[in-house]
XYZ file of C-alpha atoms in Angstrom:
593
model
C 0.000 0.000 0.000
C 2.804 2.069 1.048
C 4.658 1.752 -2.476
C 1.463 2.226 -4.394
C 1.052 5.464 -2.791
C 4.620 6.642 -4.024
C 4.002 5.256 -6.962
C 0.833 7.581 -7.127
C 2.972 10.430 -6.013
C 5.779 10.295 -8.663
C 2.658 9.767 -11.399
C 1.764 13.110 -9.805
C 1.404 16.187 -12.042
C 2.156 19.228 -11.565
C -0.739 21.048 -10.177
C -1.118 24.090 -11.888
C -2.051 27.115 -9.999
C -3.145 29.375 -12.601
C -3.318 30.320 -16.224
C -4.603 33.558 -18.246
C -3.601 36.085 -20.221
C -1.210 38.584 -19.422
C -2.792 42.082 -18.401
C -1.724 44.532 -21.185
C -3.465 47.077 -23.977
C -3.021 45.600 -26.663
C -2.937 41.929 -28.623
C 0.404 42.957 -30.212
C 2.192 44.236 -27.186
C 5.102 41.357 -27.589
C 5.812 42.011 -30.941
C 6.142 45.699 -29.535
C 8.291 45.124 -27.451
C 10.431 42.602 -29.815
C 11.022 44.960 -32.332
C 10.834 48.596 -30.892
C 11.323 48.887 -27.078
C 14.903 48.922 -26.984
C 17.095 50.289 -30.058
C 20.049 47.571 -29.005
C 18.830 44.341 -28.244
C 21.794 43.536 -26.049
C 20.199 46.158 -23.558
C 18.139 42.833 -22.479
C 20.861 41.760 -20.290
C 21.321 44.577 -18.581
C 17.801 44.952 -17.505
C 17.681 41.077 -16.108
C 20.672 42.356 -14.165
C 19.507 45.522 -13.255
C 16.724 43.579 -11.660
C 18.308 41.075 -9.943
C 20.391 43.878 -8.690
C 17.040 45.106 -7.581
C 16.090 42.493 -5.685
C 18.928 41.815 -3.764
C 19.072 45.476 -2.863
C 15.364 45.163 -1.373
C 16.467 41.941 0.623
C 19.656 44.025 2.234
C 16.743 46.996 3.087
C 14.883 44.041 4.818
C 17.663 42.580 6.835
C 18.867 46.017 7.710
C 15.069 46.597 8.760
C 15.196 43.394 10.866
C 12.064 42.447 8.742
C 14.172 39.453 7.424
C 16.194 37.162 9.786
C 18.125 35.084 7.262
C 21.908 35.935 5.722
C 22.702 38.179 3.131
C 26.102 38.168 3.239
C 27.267 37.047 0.281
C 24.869 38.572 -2.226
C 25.747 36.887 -6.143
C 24.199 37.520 -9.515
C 25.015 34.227 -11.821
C 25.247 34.750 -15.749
C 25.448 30.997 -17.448
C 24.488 29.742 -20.949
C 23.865 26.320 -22.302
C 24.448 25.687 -25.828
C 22.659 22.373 -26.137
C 19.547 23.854 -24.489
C 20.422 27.110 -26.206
C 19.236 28.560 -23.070
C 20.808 31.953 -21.104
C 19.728 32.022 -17.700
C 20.563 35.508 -14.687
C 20.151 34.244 -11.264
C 19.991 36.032 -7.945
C 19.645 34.942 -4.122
C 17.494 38.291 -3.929
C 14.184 39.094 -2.689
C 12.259 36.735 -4.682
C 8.722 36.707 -5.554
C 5.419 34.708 -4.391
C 2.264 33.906 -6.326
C 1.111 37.037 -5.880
C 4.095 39.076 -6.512
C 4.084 37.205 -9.820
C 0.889 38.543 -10.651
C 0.991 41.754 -9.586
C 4.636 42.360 -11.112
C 5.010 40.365 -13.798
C 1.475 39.629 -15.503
C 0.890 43.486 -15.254
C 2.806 44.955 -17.509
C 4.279 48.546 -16.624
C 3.401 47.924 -12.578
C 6.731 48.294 -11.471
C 7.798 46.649 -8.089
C 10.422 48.870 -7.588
C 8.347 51.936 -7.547
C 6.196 50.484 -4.537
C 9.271 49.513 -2.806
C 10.911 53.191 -3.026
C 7.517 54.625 -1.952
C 7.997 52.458 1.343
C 11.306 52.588 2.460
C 12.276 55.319 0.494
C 14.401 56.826 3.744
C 16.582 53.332 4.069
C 17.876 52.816 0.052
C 18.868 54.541 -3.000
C 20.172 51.143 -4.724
C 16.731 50.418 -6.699
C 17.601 50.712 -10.310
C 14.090 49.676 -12.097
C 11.912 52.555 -12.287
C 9.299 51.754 -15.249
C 8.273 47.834 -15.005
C 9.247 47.077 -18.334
C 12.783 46.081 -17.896
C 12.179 42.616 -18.007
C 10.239 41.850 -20.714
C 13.078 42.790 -22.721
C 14.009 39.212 -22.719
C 11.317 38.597 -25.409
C 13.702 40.185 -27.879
C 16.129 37.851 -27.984
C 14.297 34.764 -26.968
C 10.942 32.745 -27.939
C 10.286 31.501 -24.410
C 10.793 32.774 -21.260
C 10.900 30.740 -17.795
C 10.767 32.441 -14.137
C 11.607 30.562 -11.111
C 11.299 32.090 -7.971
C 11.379 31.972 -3.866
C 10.314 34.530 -1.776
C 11.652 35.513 1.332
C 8.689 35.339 3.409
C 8.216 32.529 5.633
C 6.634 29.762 4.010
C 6.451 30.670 0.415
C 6.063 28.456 -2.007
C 8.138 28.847 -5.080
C 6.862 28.959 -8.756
C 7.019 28.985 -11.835
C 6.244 31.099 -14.742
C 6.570 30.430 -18.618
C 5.194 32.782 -21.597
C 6.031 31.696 -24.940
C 5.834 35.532 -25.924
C 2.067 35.633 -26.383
C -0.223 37.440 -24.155
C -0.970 33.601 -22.196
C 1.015 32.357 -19.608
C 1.142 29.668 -17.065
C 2.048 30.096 -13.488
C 2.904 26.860 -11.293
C 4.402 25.015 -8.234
C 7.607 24.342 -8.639
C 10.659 23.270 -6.307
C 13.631 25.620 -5.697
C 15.781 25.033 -2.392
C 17.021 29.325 -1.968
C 15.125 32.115 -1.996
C 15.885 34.442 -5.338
C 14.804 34.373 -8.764
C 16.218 32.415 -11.765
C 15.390 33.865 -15.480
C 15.463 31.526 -17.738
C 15.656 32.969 -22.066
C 14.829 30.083 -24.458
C 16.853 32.224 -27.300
C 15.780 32.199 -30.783
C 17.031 31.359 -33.660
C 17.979 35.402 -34.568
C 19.576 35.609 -31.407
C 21.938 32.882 -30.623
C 24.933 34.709 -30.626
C 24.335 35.125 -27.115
C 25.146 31.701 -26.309
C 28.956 32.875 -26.939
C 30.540 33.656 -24.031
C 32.393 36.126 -25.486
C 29.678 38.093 -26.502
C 28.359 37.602 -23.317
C 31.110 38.659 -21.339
C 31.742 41.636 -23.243
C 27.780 42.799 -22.749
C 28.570 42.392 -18.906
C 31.757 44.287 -19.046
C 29.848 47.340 -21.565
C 26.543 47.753 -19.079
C 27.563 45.810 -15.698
C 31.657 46.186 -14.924
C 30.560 48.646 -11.776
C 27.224 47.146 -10.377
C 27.360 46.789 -6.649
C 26.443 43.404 -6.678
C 29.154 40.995 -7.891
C 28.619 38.908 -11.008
C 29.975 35.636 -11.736
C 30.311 34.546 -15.356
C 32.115 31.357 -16.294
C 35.356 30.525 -14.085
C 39.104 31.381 -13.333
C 41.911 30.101 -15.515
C 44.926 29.370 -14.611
C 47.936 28.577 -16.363
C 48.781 24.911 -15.888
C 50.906 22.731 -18.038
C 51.546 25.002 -20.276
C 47.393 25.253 -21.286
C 44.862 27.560 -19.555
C 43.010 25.352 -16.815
C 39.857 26.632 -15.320
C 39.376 26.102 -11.713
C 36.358 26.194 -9.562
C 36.693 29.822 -8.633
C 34.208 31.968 -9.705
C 35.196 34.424 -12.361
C 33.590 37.888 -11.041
C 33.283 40.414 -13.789
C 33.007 43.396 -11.734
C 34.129 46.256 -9.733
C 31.625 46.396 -7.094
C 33.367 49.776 -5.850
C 33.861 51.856 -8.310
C 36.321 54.997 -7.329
C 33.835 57.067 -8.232
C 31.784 56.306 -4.868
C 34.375 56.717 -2.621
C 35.186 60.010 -0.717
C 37.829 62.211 -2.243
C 39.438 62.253 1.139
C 40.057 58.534 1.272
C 41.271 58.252 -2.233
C 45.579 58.360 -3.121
C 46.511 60.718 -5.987
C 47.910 57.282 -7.788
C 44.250 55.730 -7.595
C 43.104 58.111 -10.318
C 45.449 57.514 -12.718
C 44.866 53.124 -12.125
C 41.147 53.910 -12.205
C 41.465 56.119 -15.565
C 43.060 53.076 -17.205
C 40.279 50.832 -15.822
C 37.971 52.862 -17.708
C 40.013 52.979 -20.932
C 42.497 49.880 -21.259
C 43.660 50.633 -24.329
C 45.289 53.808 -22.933
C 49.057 54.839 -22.097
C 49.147 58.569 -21.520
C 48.064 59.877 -18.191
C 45.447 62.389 -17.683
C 46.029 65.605 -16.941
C 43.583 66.666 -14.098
C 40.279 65.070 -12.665
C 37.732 66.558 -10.847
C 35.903 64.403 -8.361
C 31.989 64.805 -8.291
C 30.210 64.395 -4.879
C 27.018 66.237 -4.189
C 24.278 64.733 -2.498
C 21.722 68.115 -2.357
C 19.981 69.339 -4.357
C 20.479 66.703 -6.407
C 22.580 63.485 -6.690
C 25.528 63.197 -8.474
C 28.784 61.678 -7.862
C 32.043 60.970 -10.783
C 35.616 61.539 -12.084
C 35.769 64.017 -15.036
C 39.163 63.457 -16.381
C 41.306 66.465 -18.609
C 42.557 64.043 -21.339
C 45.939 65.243 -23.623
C 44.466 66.903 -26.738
C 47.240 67.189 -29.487
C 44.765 66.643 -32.944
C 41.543 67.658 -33.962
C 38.653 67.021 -30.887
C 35.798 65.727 -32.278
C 37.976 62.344 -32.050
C 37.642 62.774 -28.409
C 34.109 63.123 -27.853
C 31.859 60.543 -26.446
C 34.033 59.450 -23.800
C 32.321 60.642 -20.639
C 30.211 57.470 -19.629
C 26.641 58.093 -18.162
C 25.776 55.871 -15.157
C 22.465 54.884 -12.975
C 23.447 53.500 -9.419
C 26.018 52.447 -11.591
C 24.416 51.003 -14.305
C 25.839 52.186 -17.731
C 23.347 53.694 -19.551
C 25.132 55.572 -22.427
C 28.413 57.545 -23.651
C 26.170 59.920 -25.413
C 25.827 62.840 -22.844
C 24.994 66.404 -24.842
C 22.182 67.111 -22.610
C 24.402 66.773 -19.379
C 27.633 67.788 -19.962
C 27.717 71.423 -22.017
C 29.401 70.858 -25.296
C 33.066 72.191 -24.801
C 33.193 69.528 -22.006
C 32.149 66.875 -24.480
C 36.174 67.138 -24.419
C 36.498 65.502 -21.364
C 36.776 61.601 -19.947
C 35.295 59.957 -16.933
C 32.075 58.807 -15.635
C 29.358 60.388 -14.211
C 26.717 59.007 -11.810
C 22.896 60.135 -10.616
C 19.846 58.607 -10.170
C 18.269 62.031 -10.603
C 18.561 62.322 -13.968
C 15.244 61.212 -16.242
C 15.678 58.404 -18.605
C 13.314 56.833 -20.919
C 12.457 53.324 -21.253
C 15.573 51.872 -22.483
C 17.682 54.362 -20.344
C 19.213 55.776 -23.388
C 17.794 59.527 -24.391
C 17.378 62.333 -21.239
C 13.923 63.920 -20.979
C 13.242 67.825 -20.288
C 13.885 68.278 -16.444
C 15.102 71.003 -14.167
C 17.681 68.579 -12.423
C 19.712 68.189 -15.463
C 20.154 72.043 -16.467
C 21.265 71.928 -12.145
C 23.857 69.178 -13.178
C 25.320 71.066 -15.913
C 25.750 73.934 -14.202
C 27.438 72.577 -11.278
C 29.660 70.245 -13.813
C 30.970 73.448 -14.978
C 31.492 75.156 -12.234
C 33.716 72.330 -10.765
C 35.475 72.273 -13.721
C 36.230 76.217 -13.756
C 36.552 76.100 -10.223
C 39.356 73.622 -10.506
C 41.312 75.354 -13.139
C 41.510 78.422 -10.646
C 42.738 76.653 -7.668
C 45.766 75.094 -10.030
C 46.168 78.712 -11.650
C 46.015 79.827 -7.978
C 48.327 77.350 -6.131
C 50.453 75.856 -8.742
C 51.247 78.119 -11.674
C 53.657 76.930 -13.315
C 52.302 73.040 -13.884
C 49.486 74.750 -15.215
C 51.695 76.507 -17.563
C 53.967 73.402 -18.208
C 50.666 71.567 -19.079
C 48.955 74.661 -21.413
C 49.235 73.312 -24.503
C 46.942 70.071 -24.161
C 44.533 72.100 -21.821
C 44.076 75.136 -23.947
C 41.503 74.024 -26.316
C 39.317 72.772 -23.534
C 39.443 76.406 -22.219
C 38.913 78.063 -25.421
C 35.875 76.116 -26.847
C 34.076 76.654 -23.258
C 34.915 80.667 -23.452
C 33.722 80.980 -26.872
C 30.257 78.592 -26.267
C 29.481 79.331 -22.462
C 29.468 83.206 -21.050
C 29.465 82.168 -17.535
C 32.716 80.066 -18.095
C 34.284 82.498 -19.925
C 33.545 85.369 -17.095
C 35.429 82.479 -14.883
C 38.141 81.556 -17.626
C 39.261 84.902 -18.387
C 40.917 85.098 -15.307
C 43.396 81.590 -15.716
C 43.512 81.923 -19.384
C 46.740 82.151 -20.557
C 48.309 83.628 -23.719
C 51.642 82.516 -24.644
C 54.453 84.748 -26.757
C 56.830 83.624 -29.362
C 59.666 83.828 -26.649
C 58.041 81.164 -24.390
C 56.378 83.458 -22.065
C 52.646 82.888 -20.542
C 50.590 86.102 -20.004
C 46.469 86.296 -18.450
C 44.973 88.117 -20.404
C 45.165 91.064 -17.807
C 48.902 91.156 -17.945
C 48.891 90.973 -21.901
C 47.152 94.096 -22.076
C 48.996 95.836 -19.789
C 52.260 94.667 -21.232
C 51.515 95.737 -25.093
C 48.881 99.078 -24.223
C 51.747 101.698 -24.661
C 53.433 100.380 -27.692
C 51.302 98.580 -29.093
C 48.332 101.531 -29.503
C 47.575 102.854 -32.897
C 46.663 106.117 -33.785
C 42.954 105.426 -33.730
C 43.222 104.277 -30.398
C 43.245 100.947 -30.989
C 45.017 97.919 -29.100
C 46.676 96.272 -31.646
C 47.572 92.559 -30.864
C 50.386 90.618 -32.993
C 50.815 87.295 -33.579
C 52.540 84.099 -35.583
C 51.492 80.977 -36.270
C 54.742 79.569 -37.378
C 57.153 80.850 -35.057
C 59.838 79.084 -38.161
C 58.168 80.521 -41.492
C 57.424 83.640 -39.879
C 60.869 84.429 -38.470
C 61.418 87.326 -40.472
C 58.669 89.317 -39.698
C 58.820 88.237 -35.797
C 62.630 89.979 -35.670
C 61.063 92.858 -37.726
C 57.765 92.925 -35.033
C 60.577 92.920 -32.359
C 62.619 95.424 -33.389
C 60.433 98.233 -33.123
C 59.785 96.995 -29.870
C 56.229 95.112 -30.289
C 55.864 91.499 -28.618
C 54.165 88.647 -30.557
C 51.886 86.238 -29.407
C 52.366 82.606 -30.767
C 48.700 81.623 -31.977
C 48.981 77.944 -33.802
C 46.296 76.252 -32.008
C 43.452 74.378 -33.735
C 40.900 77.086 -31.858
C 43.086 79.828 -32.019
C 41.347 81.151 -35.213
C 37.739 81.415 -33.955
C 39.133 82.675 -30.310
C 40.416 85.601 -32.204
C 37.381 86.489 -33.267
C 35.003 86.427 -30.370
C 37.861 88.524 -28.314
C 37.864 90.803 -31.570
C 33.826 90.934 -30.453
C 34.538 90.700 -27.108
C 36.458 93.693 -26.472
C 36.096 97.185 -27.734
C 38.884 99.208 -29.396
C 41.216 95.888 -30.203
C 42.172 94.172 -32.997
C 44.670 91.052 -33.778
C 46.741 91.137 -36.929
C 49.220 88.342 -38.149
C 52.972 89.290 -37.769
C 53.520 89.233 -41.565
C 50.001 90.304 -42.835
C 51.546 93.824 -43.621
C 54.714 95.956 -43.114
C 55.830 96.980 -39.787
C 54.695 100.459 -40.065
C 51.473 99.529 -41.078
C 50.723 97.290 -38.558
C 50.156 99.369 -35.899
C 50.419 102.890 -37.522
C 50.842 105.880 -35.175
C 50.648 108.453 -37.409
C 48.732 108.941 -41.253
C 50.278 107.992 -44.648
C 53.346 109.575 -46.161
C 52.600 111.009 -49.270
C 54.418 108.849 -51.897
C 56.680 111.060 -54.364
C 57.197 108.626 -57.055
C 55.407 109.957 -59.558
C 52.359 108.236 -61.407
C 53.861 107.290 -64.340
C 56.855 105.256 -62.593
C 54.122 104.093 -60.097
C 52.654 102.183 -63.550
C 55.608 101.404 -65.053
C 56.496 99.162 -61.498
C 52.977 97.945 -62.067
C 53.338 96.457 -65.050
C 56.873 94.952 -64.270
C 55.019 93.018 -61.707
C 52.308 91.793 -63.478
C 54.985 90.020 -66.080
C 56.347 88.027 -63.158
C 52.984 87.406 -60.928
C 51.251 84.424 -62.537
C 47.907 85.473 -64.246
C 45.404 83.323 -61.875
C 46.507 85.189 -58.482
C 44.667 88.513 -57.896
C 47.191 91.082 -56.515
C 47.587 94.723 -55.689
C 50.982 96.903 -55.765
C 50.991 99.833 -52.694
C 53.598 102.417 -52.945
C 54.712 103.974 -49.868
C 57.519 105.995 -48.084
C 60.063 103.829 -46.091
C 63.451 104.451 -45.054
C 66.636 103.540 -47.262
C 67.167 100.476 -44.722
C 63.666 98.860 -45.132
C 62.853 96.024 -47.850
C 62.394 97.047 -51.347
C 59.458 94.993 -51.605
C 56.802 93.042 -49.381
C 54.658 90.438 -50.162
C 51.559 89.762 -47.949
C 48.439 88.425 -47.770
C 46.064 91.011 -45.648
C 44.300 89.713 -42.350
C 41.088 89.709 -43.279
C 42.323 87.271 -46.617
C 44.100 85.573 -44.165
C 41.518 84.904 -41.801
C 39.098 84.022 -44.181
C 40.741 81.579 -45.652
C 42.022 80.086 -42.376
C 38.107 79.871 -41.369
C 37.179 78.498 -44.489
C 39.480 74.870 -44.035
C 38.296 74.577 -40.777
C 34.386 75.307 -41.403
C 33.756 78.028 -39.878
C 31.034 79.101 -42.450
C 32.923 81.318 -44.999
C 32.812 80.295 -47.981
C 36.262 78.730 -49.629
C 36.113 80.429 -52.772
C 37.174 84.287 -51.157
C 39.683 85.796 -53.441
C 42.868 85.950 -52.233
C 44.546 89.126 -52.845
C 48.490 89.308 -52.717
C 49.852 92.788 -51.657
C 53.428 93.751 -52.772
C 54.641 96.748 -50.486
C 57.187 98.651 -52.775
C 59.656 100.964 -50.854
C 60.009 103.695 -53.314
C 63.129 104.628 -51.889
C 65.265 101.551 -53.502
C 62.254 99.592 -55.297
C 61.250 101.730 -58.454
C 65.264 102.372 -58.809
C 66.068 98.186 -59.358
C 62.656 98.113 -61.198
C 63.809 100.525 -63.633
C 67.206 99.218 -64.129
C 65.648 95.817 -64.945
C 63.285 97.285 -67.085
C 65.586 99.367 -69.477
């Protein structure tokens, strides 16, 4: 009787607790959500793990709460795939869920658990990722069945089981699991079975998980053994579960920046030049490293390095509506769970808190490059040249960092010598005045080609600022707009009395006649598709007999034009030949007869 009885038992079905339809809007929800939820379907795996995260947050609020007895001391998220079942399953010894919980959080779609749980306890954590509900049905992207096995926490739960095939029906059971948490179990689809490679796996963890506070196992150690890679029964954990970032600037060593900035990009030998450290806690939340990078080419190579975090959480490299533009420049991370994201945690909303960010991102940053202007000088001069374009795209694009910037930016002269702005001026104002009352500065862009003119500059006692940056250009011309009564002018874009004149024209005394006769000597040598102009004018015996420049305003326009700046690339350029009539028409006319 006995053994007919087990017999019975092991014959036994499964007694199902419950089947229906999922509770959504619309019939064609799941193909929705297969197609058009996420724009990456690789996001999938970060939102299982951003859940299980989740739930093992909620179970440390509990036991911190005293509402749950049991240990949490060694929380684990599991990542393993089997190819012959073609399965992927994320497992956590979190919260878990009961019958209910099931129903209320996973058969309603959009009902997010984590929003209830934040309501609640919302003075004991800020660790709860999931905002929207949606996160896990994700998993219906890549797969074309999808199992849940869970425990709950509570006393006496009974685990169970829930499989949709991604159609609105499901079936909910009794199942038998010996720890509370939550298995997820993707039956992958044909499309998708590139994540049963653990390399593509690994590298999905290591994109969107490598800082999650909970630690993720994937695979195991290898050692080298017998001259082969062994693996051993250690756990391989993918992540850093503390971050730099989230540490206090007081505890952290100078040294740690520079290991954590090569954390962040491997592939990287230089070191940085600065960071800033990001802690603020009120009014809003918001904690990173900003790293100064070396800048020796064109930037828009360097953009899209500052990674975006939530409770870190990678969410996207793609931060123009956090960081202001000129700081697009910079590397680092940046972490808040005040700042609005979408559905698939990729594109900001409109919201005060991130125009509060910004601002204060700035300010750190400007703040910063005062206290090393302030306190150390000289490494901030030693270390100009790979900082200056940051500085001079944020002056010319933000007014309230150029009001701060214009008192550490630093000009630098052909000799070597670094001048604020302040101290330029009041270094070149007497000398370097015009007649019309203009401030007149000078400056080269090839301190080599330009030699000649530099000495010339020098000689009548004006100083010349070296200006060969990719920026320089277009920071001319907003200090041109910037302030009244001054003007820059290139070093060779006319002769030295003519670059800063002090007093009006000589009347030239070679007569017409000659004047045309040198006029047409020139235009036998000049070739016939280059526009050109011949100026007479009065120099001493000791000056060159003849000039050849290209104006500023040619100059510039051209210069503007190759780096799109807007002018158009087909300006004339107009040669200028500066005849000294003293010693000029004298050769011309000896070479003419």
């Amino acid at each position: 009787m006995v053994w007919i009885l087990a017999l019975r038992s092991k014959l036994k079905k499964t007694r199902i607790m419950q089947k229906g339809n999922i509770g959504v809007s619309s019939e064609n929800i799941f193909p929705v959500i297969k197609k058009f939820l996420y724009s990456e379907h690789e996001i999938f795996l970060r939102e299982l793990i951003s859940n299980a995260t989740d739930a093992i947050s909620k179970l440390q609020v509990l036991a911190n709460n005293g509402e749950y007895k049991g240990e949490v001391t060694h929380p684990l998220i599991r990542v393993s795939v089997d190819k012959k079942k073609k399965t992927l399953t994320v497992s956590d010894n979190g919260i878990g869920m009961t019958e209910d919980e099931v129903n209320r959080y996973i058969n309603q779609i959009a009902f997010s658990s984590a929003g209830e749980f934040l309501e609640k306890y919302k003075e004991n954590t800020t660790a709860i990722i999931g905002h929207f509900g949606l996160g896990f049905y994700s998993a219906f992207m890549v797969s074309e069945k999808v199992e849940i096995i869970t425990r709950s926490y509570k006393e006496g739960a009974v685990p169970v089981k829930w499989s949709c095939d991604g159609s609105p029906a499901y079936e909910l059971t009794e199942t038998k699991k010996e720890t509370i948490g939550t298995d997820i179990i993707l039956h992958l689809d044909k499309d998708s079975e590139e994540f049963l490679e653990e390399n593509r796996i690994e590298e999905i963890l290591k994109k969107f998980c490598r800082f999650l506070p909970v630690p993720i196992a994937f695979g195991k150690e290898k050692e080298w053994k017998d001259k082969k890679w062994v693996e051993t029964d250690k756990d391989k954990i993918i992540n850093n579960t503390q971050p730099l970032w989230k540490k206090k600037p007081v505890d952290i060593k100078e040294e740690e920046y520079g290991t954590f900035y090569k954390e962040l990009y491997p592939g990287t030998f230089e070191e940085p030049l600065f960071n800033i450290h990001l802690n603020v806690d009120y009014p809003f939340n918001l904690t990173g490293i900003l790293y100064f990078p070396k800048i020796r080419d064109r930037f828009e190579i360097q953009k899209n390095k500052i990674q975006l975090y939530c409770n870190q959480v990678f969410v996207t490299d793609s931060v123009e509506n956090i960081v202001p533009d000129y700081l697009m420049l910079l590397h680092g991370v940046i972490d808040s769970p005040d700042i609005p994201l979408n559905v698939s945690r990729s594109y900001l909303q409109g919201d005060p808190n991130v125009k509060k960010i910004s601002s204060h991102i700035t300010k750190k940053v400007a703040d910063k490059l005062q206290e090393i202007f302030n306190n150390k000088r000289d490494e901030l001069e030693k270390k100009w040249e790979d900082l200056k374009v940051f500085i001079q795209y944020g002056i010319i694009s933000d007014e309230k960092f150029a009001e701060k910037a214009e008192k550490f930016f630093l000009f630098t002269n052909t000799e070597g010598k670094f001048f604020t702005l302040e101290e330029y001026e009041k270094l070149i104002k007497e000398n370097q005045t015009d007649k019309n009352k203009q401030l007149v500065y000078l400056y080269a862009t090839n301190k080599e080609e330009q030699y000649s003119s530099i000495n010339e500059a020098r000689e009548k006692g004006y100083d010349v600022l070296l200006m060969n940056g990719f920026l320089d250009a277009h920071f001319i011309n907003y200090l041109e707009q910037k302030k009244k009564d001054t003007r820059f002018s290139r070093v060779d874009s006319d002769t030295p009395d003519n670059l800063i004149r002090k007093e009006e024209e000589k009347k030239v005394s070679l007569p017409e006649k000659d004047q045309n006769r040198v006029r047409i000597a020139f235009e036998k040598v000049f070739p016939s598709d280059r526009h050109f102009n011949v100026r007479f004018e009065e120099s001493g015996e000791s000056q060159l007999p003849v000039t050849i420049t290209v104006s500023e305003y040619t100059r510039r326009m051209k210069d503007m034009a190759a780096m799109g700046g807007g002018y158009s690339a087909d300006h004339r350029i107009i040669v200028e030949a500066h005849c000294n009539t003293f010693r000029c028409a004298k050769r011309i006319f000896e070479l003419a007869d």
